[in-house]
Coordinates of C-alpha atoms and ligand atoms in Angstrom, one line a residue:
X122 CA -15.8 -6.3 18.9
X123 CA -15.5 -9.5 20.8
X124 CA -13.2 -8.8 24.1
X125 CA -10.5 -11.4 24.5
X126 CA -8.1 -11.1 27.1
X127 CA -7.8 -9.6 30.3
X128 CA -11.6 -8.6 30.7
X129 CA -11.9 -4.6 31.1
X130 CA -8.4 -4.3 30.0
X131 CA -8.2 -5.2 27.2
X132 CA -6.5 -2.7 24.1
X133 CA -8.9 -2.2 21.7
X134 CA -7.8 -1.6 17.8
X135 CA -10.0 -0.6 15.1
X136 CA -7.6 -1.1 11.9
X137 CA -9.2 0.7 9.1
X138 CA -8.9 0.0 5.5
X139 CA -9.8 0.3 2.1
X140 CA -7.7 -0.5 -0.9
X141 CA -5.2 -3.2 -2.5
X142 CA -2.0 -2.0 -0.8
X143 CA -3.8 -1.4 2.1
X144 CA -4.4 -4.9 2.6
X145 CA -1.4 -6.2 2.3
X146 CA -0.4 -3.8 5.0
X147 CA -2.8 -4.8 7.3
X148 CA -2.5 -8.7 7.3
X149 CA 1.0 -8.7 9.6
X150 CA -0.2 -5.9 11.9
X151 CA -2.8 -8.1 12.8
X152 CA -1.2 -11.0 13.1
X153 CA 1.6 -9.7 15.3
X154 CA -1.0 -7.9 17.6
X155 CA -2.8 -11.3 17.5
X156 CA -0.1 -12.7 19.4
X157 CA -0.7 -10.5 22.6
X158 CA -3.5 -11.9 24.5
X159 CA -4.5 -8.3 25.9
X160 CA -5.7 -7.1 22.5
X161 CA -8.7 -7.0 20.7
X162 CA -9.1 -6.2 17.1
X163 CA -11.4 -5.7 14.0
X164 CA -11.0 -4.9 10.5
X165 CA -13.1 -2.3 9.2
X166 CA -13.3 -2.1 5.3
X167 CA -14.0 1.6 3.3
X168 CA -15.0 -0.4 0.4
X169 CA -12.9 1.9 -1.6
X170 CA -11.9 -1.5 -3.6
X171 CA -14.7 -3.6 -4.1
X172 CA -14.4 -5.7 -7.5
X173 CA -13.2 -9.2 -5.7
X174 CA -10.1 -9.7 -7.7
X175 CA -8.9 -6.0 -6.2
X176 CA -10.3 -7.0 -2.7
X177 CA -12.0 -10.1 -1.3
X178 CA -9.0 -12.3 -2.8
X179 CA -6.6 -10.5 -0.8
X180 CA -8.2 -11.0 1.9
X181 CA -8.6 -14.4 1.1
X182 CA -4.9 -15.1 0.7
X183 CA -3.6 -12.9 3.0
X184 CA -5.3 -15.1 5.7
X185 CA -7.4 -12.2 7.6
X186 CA -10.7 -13.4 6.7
X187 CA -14.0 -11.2 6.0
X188 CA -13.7 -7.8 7.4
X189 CA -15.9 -7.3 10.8
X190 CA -17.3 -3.7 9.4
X191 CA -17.3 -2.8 5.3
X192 CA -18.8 0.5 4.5
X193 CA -19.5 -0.2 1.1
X194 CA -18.4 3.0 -0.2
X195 CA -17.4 2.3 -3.8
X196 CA -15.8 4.7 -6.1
X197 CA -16.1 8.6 -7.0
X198 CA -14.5 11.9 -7.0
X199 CA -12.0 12.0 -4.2
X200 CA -14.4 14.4 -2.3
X201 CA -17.0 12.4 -2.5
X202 CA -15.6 9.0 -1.6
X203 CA -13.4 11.0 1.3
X204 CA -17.0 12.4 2.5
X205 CA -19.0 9.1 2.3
X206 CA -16.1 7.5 4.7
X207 CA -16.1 10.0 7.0
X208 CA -19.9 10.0 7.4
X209 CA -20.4 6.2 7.1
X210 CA -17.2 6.0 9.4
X211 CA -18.1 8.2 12.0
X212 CA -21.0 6.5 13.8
X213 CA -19.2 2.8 14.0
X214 CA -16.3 4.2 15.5
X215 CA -18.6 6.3 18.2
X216 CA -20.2 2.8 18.8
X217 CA -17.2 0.9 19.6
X218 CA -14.6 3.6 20.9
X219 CA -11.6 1.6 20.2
X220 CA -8.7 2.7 21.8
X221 CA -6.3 2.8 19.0
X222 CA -7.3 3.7 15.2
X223 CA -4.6 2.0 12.8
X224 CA -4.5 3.5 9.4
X225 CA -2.5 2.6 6.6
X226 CA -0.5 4.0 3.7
X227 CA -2.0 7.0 1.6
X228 CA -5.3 6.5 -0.2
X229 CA -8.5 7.8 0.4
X230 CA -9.5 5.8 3.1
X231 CA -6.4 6.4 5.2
X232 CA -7.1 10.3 5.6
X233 CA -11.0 9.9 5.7
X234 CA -10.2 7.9 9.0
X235 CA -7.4 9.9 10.6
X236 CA -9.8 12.9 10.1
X237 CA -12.7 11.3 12.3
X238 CA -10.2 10.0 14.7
X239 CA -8.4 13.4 15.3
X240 CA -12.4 15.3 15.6
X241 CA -13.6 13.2 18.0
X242 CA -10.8 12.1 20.1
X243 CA -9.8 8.9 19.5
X244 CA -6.1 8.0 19.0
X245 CA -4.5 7.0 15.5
X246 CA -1.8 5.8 14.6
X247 CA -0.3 5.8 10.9
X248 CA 1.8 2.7 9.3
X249 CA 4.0 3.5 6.6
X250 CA 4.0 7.6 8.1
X251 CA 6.7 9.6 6.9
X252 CA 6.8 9.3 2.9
X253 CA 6.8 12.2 1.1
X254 CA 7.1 12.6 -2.8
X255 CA 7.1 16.6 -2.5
X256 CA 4.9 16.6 -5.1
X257 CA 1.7 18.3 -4.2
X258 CA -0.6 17.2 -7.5
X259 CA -0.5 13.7 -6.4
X260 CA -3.6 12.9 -4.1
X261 CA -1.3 10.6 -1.9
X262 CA 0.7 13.2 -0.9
X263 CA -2.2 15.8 0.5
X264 CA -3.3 11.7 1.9
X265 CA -0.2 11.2 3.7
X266 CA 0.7 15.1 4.6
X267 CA -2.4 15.3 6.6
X268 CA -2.6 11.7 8.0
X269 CA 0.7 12.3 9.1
X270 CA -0.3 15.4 11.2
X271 CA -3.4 14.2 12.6
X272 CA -1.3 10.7 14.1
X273 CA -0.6 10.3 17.7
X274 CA 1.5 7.4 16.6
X275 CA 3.5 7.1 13.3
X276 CA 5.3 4.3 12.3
X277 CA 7.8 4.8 9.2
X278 CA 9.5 2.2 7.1
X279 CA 12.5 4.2 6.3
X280 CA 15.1 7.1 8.3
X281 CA 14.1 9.2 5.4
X282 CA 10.4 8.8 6.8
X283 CA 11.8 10.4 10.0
X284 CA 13.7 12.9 8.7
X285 CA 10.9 14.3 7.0
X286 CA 8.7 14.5 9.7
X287 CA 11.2 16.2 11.8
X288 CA 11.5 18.6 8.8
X289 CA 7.9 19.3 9.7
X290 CA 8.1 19.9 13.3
X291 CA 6.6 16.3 14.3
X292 CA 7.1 15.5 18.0
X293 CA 10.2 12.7 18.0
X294 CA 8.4 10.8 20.6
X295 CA 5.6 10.0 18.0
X296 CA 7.8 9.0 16.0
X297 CA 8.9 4.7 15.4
X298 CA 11.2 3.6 12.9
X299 CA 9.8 -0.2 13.1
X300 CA 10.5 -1.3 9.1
X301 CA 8.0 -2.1 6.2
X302 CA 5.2 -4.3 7.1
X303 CA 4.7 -4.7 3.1
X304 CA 7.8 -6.3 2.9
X305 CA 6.9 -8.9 6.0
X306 CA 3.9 -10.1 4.0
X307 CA 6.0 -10.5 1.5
X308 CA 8.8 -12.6 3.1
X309 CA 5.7 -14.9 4.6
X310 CA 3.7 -15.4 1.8
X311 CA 7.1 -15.9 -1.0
X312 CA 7.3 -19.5 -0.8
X313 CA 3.8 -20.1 -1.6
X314 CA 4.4 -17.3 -4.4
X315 CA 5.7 -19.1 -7.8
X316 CA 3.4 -22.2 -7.8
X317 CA 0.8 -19.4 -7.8
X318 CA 1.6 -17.9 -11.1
X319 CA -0.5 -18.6 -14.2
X320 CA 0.6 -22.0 -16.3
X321 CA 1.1 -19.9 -19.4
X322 CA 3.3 -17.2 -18.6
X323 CA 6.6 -16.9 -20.5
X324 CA 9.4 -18.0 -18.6
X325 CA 10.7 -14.3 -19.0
X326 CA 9.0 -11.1 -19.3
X327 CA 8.3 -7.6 -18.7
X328 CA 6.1 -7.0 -15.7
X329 CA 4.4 -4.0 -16.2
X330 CA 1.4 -2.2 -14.1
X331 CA 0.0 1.4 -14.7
X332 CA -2.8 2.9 -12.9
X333 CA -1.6 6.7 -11.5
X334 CA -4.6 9.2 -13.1
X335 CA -1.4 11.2 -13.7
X336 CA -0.7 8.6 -16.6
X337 CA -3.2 7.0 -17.5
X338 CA -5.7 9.8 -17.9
X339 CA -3.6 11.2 -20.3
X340 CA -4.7 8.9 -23.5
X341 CA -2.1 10.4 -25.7
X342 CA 0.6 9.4 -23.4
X343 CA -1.1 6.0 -22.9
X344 CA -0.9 5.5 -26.5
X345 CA 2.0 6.7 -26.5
X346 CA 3.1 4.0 -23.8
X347 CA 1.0 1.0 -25.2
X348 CA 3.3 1.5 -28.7
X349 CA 6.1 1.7 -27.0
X350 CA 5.4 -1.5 -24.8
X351 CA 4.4 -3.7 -28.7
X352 CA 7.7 -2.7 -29.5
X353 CA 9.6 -3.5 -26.8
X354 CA 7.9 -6.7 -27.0
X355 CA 9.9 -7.7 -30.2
X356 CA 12.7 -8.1 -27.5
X357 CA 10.5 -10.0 -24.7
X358 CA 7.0 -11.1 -23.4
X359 CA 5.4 -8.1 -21.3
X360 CA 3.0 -9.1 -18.8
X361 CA 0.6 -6.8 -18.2
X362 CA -2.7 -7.0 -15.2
X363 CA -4.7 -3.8 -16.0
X364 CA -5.9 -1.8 -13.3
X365 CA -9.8 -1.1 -13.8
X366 CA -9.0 2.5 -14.1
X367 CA -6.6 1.7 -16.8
X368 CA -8.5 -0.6 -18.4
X369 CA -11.4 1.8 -18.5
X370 CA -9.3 4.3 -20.1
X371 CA -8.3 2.3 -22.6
X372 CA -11.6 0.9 -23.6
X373 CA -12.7 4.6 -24.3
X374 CA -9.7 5.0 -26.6
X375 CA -10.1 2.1 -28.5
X376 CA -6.4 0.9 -27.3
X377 CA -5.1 -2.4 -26.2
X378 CA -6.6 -4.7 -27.9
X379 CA -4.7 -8.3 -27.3
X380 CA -1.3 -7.1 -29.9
X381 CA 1.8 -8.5 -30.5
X382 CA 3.4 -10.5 -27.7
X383 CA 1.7 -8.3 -24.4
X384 CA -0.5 -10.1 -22.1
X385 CA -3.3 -8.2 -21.0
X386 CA -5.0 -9.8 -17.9
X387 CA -7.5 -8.4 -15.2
X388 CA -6.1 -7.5 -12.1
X389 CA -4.6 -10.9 -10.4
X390 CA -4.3 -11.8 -6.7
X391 CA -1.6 -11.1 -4.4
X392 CA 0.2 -14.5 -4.4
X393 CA 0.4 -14.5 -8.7
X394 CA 1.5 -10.9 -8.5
X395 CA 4.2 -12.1 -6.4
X396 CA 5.4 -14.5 -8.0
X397 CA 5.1 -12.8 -11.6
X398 CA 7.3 -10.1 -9.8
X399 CA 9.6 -12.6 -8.7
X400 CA 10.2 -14.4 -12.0
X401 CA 9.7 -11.0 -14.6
X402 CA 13.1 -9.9 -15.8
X403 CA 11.9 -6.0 -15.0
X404 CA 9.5 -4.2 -14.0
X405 CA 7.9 -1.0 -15.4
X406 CA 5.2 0.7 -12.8
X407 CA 3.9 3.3 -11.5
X408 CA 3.1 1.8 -8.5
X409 CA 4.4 2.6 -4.6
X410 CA 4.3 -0.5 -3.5
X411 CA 6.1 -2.6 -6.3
X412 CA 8.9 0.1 -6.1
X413 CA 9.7 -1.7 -2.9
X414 CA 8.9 -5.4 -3.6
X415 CA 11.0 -5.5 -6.2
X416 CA 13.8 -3.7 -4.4
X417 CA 13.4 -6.8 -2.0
X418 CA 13.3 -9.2 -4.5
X419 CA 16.4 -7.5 -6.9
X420 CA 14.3 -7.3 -10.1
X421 CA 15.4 -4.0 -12.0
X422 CA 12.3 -1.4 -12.0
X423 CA 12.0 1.5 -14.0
X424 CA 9.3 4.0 -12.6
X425 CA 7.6 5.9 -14.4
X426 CA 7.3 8.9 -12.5
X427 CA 8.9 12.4 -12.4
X428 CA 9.4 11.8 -8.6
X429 CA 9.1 8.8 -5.7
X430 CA 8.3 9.2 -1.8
X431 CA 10.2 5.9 -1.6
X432 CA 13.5 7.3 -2.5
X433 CA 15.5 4.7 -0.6
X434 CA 14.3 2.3 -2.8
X435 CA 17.1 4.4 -5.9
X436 CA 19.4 5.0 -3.4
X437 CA 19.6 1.3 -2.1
X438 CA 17.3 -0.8 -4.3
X439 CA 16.7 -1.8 -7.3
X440 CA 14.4 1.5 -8.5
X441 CA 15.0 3.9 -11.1
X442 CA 13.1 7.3 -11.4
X443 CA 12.6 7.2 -15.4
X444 CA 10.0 10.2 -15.7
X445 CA 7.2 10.1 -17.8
X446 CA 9.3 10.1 -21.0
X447 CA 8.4 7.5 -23.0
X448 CA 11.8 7.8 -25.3
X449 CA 13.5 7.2 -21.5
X450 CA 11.6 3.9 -20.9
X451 CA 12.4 2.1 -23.9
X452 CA 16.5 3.3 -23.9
X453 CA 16.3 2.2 -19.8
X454 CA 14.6 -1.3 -20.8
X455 CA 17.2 -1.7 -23.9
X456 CA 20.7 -0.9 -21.3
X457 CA 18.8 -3.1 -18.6
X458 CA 18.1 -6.1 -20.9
X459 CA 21.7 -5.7 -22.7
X460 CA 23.6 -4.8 -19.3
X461 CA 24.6 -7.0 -16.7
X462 CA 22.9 -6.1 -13.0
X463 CA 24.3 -4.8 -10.4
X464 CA 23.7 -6.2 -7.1
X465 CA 21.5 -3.6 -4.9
X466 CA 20.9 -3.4 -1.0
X467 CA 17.8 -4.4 0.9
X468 CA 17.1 -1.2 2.9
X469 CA 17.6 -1.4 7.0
X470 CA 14.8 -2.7 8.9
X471 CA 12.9 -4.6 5.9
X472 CA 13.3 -7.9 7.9
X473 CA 10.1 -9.3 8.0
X474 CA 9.3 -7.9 11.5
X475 CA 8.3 -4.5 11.6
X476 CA 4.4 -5.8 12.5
X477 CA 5.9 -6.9 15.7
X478 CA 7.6 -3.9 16.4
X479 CA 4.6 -2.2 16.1
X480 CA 2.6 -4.5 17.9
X481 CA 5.3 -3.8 20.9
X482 CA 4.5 0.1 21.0
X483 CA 1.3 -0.6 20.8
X484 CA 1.2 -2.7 23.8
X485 CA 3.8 -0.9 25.9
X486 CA 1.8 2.5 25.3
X487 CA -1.5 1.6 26.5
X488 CA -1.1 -1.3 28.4
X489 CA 1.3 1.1 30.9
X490 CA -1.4 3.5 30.5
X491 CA -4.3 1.9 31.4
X492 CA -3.0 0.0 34.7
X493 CA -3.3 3.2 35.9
X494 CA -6.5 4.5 34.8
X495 CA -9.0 2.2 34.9
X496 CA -11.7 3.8 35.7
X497 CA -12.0 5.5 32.8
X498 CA -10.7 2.8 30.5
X499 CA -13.9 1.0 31.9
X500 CA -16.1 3.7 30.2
X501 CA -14.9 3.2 26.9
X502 CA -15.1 -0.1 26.7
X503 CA -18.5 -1.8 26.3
Ligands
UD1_845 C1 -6.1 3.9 -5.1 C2 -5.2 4.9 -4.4 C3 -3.8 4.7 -4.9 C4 -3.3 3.3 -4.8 C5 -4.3 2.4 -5.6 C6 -3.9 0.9 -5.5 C7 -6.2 7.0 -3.6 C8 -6.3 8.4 -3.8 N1 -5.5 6.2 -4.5 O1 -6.1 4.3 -6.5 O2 -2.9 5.5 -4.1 O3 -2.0 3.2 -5.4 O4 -5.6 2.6 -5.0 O5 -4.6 0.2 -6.4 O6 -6.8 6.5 -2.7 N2 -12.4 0.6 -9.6 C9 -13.1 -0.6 -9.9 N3 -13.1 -1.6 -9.0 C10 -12.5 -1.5 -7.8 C11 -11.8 -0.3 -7.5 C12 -11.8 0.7 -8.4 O7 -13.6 -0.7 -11.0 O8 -12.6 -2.4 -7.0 C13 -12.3 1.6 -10.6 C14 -13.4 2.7 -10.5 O9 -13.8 3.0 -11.7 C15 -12.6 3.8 -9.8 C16 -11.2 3.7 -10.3 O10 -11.1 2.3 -10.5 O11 -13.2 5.1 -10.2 C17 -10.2 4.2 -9.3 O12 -10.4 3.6 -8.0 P1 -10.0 4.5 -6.7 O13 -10.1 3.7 -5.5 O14 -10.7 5.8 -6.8 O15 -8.5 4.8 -6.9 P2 -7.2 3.9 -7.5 O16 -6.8 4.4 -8.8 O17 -7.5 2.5 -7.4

C-alpha cells in the first residue's frame, strides 16, 4: 500500500473481497474513507468471481478501478475455495499488517478473511453484520454466524441486525447501526441506471434471477420453475440474466432453451441490472441483495425462499417470502399483476450514507488510538 496522509499515522485498511454483491458493497466504503486524508487503502480480490461480466465490469462501473491484490482463487467446493483464501490470504496480509480488515456480506470470501484476521491478530471489521436467516443449511448463514463472532467491529444495516447479535451475547460497543451501503451505491449510480438497459427489452416485464444451490440444484424443481415462468409469460415478458451456476444446471438438463416470451441473457452489469430492476413490473429472486434494491426502489418481489435474513425488507418493503412452492409463485405473480400496490416503507437508515458513517468509526477508533501509541503503530507500518 502507498501511504497517503499523515506519514507514520496513517490508518491502514485492507478491504477484502470476492464476489458480485460484494462489490457493490465495497465501492462507497471506499469512497467515504477516501475522503479522510489520514487513510490508506487497498482492495484485495479472492477471485471467488472471476468471469468479467460477474467481476471486472463491476468494478469497472462502480468506479474502484483494478483491485491492488487478486488471489485468483476461482471456484470449488466451499472447503476448498474457503482453504485456498485462507492460504493465499494469509501471507499478503502478514506483509502489509493493515490495521483494519474490512469484510463484507456472507460469501466465502468474507469468512475465509475474518478467520486469518482473528488467528493472527489483526482487527476486522464486518459490513452488513448482523443478518441472520436461522436457517443453518444455507452456507451464508455458517458465513455470517462466524464472521460475525470473529469482528472487532460490526456494522449492521438494520435494528434487527442488532438485536440478533445481542441475542448472541455480542459486546454492544462492537456493535454500529450505520445503514446499508448497498443501497448508497444504489442511490449514486440510479441516474446513470435506465440509459444503461438493453435497447430491446420490453417496456414491462418480469425480472427474474435464480442462483441459490438450494434451487437450482434441484433440476426437478428448476423444471418445475422454467414451466412455470413460459406460462406466466403468456401474461408478460420475463427477463431473465442466468447465473453461471444456473445456467450450468440447466445445460445438463437439457432446459431453457430460448421459449416462449423469456429472455435468457448472461449475467449483465451492475448499471443494466439496475435499471432492468427499476423498470420490471416484479421481481422473482432468490437473491439477498435484490430483496433490498427493490424494496428501495418499490418494485413487488416475490422470494423464493422458505426464509430471508432481510426480514425488514416484508415487514417494511416491498418483499414477500413465497417458499419454494412453485403453485405459490404463479398465484402471487397473478394477485400482484391483477392487484393494485400498496405503497411500502424505505427501511431507517437506507439514506445513501451509511459508507460515511462507517468511515467515521473507523476514523474515530484508531485515529484516537494511535495518537497515543505510536511507537508501536510505527512497527506495523512499513
Ligand atoms: C456466491 C455466494 C452467494 C452470493 C453469490 C452472488 C457463497 C457461499 N455464495 O454464490 O452468497 O449470493 O455469490 O452471485 O460465497 N462461476 C463462474 N464464473 C464466476 C463465478 C462462478 O462460472 O465468475 C460458476 C462456477 O461454476 C462456480 C459456480 O458459478 O462453481 C458458483 O460460484 P460460487 O462463487 O462458488 O458461488 P455463487 O453461487 O456465485
Amino acid at each position: 500500500m502507498t501511504r497517503v496522509g499523515l506519514g507514520n499515522l496513517a490508518l491502514k485498511i485492507l478491504h477484502v473481497v470476492g464476489a458480485r454483491p460484494n462489490f457493490i458493497k465495497v465501492a462507497p466504503v471506499c469512497r467515504a474513507l477516501s475522503e479522510n486524508s489520514v487513510v490508506e487503502q487497498a482492495i484485495l480480490h479472492t477471485g471467488q468471481h472471476y468471469d468479467v461480466n460477474m467481476s471486472d465490469v463491476f468494478f469497472e462501473q462502480l468506479g474502484i478501478g483494478t483491485p491492488r491484490f487478486n488471489l485468483g482463487v476461482g471456484s470449488g467446493s466451499h472447503a476448498q475455495q474457503t482453504a485456498e483464501i485462507i492460504k493465499r490470504f494469509e501471507p499478503i496480509v502478514i506483509a502489509e499488517r493493515p490495521d483494519w480488515v474490512l469484510v463484507y456480506g456472507d460469501v466465502n470470501s468474507t469468512v475465509a478473511a475474518a478467520l486469518v484476521c482473528s488467528k493472527i491478530g489483526i482487527k476486522l471489521a464486518h459490513v452488513e453484520a448482523g443478518l441472520r436467516s436461522f436457517d443453518r443449511t444455507m452456507p451464508e448463514e455458517i458465513n455470517r454466524v462466524l464472521t460475525d463472532h470473529l469482528a472487532d467491529l460490526l456494522f449492521t444495516p438494520s435494528e434487527d441486525g442488532n438485536r440478533n447479535l445481542a441475542r448472541e451475547g455480542i459486546a454492544p460497543e462492537r456493535v454500529h447501526l450505520v445503514g446499508n451501503v448497498m443501497i448508497d451505491t444504489l442511490i449514486r449510480m440510479l441516474p446513470h441506471a435506465a440509459s444503461a438497459v438493453p435497447a430491446d427489452i420490453p417496456e414491462s416485464f418480469i425480472l427474474v434471477t435464480l442462483h441459490r444451490p438450494s434451487n437450482v440444484d434441484d433440476v426437478d424443481w428448476l423444471a418445475d420453475m422454467l414451466r412455470t415462468l413460459l406460462t406466466l409469460s403468456q401474461k408478460l415478458p420475463i427477463v431473465f440474466p442466468i447465473h453461471p451456476r444456473t445456467r450450468e444446471r440447466m445445460r445438463a438438463a437439457g432446459l431453457g432453451v430460448a421459449e416462449g416470451r423469456i429472455r435468457f441473457m448472461d449475467p449483465i452489469p451492475y448499471l443494466s441490472f439496475l435499471g432492468l430492476q427499476q423498470r420490471a413490473k416484479l421481481v422473482i429472486t432468490d437473491s439477498g441483495g435484490i430483496q433490498e434494491e427493490t424494496t428501495f426502489l418499490q418494485v413487488p418481489c416475490l422470494t423464493v425462499r422458505e426464509n430471508t435474513e432481510r426480514p425488514i425488507t416484508v415487514s417494511m418493503g416491498t418483499n414477500q417470502l413465497v417458499g419454494r412452492d412453485v403453485g405459490k409463485v404463479a398465484t402471487a405473480v397473478t394477485k400482484l399483476l391483477s392487484g393494485t400496490l400498496k405503497r411500502r416503507r424505505i427501511p431507517p437508515l437506507w439514506d445513501g450514507h451509511a459508507a460515511e458513517r462507517i468511515a467515521a468509526v473507523l476514523t474515530r477508533e484508531d485515529v484516537s488510538k494511535r495518537v497515543v501509541s505510536i511507537p508501536q503503530c510505527q512497527t506495523s507500518l512499513r
